[in-house]
Short mmCIF file of C-alpha atoms in Angstrom, two decimals:
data_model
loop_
_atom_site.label_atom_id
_atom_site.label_comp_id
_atom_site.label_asym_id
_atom_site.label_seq_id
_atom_site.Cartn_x
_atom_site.Cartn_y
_atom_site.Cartn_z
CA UNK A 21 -14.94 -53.70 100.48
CA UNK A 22 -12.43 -54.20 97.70
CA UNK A 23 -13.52 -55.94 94.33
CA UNK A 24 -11.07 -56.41 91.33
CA UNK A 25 -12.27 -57.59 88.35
CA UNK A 26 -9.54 -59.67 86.35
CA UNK A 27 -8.52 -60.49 82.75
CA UNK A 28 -5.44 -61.68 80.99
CA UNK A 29 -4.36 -58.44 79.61
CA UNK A 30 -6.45 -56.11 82.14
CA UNK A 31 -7.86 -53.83 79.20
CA UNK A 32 -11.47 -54.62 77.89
CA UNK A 33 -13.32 -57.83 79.46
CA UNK A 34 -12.57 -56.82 82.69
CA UNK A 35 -13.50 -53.18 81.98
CA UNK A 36 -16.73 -54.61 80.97
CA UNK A 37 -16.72 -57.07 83.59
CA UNK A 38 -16.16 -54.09 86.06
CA UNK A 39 -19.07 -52.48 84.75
CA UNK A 40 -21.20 -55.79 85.42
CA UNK A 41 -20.40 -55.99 88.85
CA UNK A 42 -20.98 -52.80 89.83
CA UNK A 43 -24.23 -52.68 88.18
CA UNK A 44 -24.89 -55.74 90.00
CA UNK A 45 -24.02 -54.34 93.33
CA UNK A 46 -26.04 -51.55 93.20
CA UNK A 47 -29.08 -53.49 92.56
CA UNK A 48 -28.33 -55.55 95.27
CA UNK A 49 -27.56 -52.19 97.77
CA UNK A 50 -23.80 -53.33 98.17
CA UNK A 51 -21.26 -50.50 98.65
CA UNK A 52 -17.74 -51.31 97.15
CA UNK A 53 -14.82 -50.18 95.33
CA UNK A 54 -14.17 -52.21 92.20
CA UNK A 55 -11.57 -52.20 89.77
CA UNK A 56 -10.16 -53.58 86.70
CA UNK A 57 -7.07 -55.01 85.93
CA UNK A 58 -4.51 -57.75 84.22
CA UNK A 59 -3.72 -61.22 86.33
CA UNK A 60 0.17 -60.75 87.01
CA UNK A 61 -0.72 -56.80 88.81
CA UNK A 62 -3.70 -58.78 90.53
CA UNK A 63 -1.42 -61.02 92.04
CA UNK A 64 0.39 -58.16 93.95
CA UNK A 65 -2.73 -56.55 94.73
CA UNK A 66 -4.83 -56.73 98.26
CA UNK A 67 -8.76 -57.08 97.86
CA UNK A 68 -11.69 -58.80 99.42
CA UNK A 69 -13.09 -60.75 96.20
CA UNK A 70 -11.18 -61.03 93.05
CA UNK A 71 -14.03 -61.87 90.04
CA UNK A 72 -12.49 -63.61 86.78
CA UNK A 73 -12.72 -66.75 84.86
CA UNK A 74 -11.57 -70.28 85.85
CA UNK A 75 -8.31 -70.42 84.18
CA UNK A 76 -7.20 -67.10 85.51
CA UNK A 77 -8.29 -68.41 89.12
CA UNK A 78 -5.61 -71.13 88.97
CA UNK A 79 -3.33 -68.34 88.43
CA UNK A 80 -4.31 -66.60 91.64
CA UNK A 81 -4.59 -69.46 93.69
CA UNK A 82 -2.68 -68.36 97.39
CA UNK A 83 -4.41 -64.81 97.16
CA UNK A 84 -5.83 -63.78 100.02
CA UNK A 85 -8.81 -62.53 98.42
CA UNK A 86 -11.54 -64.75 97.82
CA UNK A 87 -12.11 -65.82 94.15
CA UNK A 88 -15.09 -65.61 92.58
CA UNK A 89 -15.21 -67.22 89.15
CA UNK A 90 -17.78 -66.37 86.69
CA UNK A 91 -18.01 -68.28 83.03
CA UNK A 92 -19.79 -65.56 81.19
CA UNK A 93 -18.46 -61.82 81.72
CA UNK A 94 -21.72 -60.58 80.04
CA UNK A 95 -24.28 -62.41 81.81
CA UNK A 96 -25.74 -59.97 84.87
CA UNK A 97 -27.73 -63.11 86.41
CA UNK A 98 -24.35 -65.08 87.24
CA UNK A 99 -22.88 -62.16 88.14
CA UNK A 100 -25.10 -61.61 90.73
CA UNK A 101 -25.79 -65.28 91.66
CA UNK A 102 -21.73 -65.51 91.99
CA UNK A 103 -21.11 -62.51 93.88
CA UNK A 104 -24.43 -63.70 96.26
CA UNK A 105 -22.11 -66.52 97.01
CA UNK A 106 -19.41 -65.30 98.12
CA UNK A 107 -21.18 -61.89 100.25
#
């Protein structure tokens, strides 16, 4: 499984969103290879989830990935509730 993490310039939210959601996989025992990076190279990019904000979503909307959209980058409980969701 594919995860890309998403921000508007693709340098530190999504690094630390990245580093969210894979400590949130491994509690959860989920096996994946997740990576950072800005919306426009996300676009081009093939995945199974794509995690970012709301407004970026609209920006991604027609990707075959599914979206998951989480408010607060920092906050390890969405995270997981989110990516619970969509797994």
């Amino acid at each position: 499984m594919k995860i890309i993490c998403v921000c508007g310039l693709g340098q530190g939210t999504s690094l630390i969103l990245r580093m969210n959601v894979e400590n949130v996989l491994k509690d959860l025992g989920v096996q994946a290879d997740v990576e950072h990076t800005d919306v426009s190279t996300a676009s081009g990019m093939s995945a199974d989830f794509i995690v970012t904000s709301n407004e970026l979503a609209q920006s991604l909307l027609g990707h075959s990935a599914s979206i998951v959209i989480v408010n607060n980058y920092f906050d390890l409980n969405e995270i997981k509730e989110k990516l619970q969701e969509a797994l």
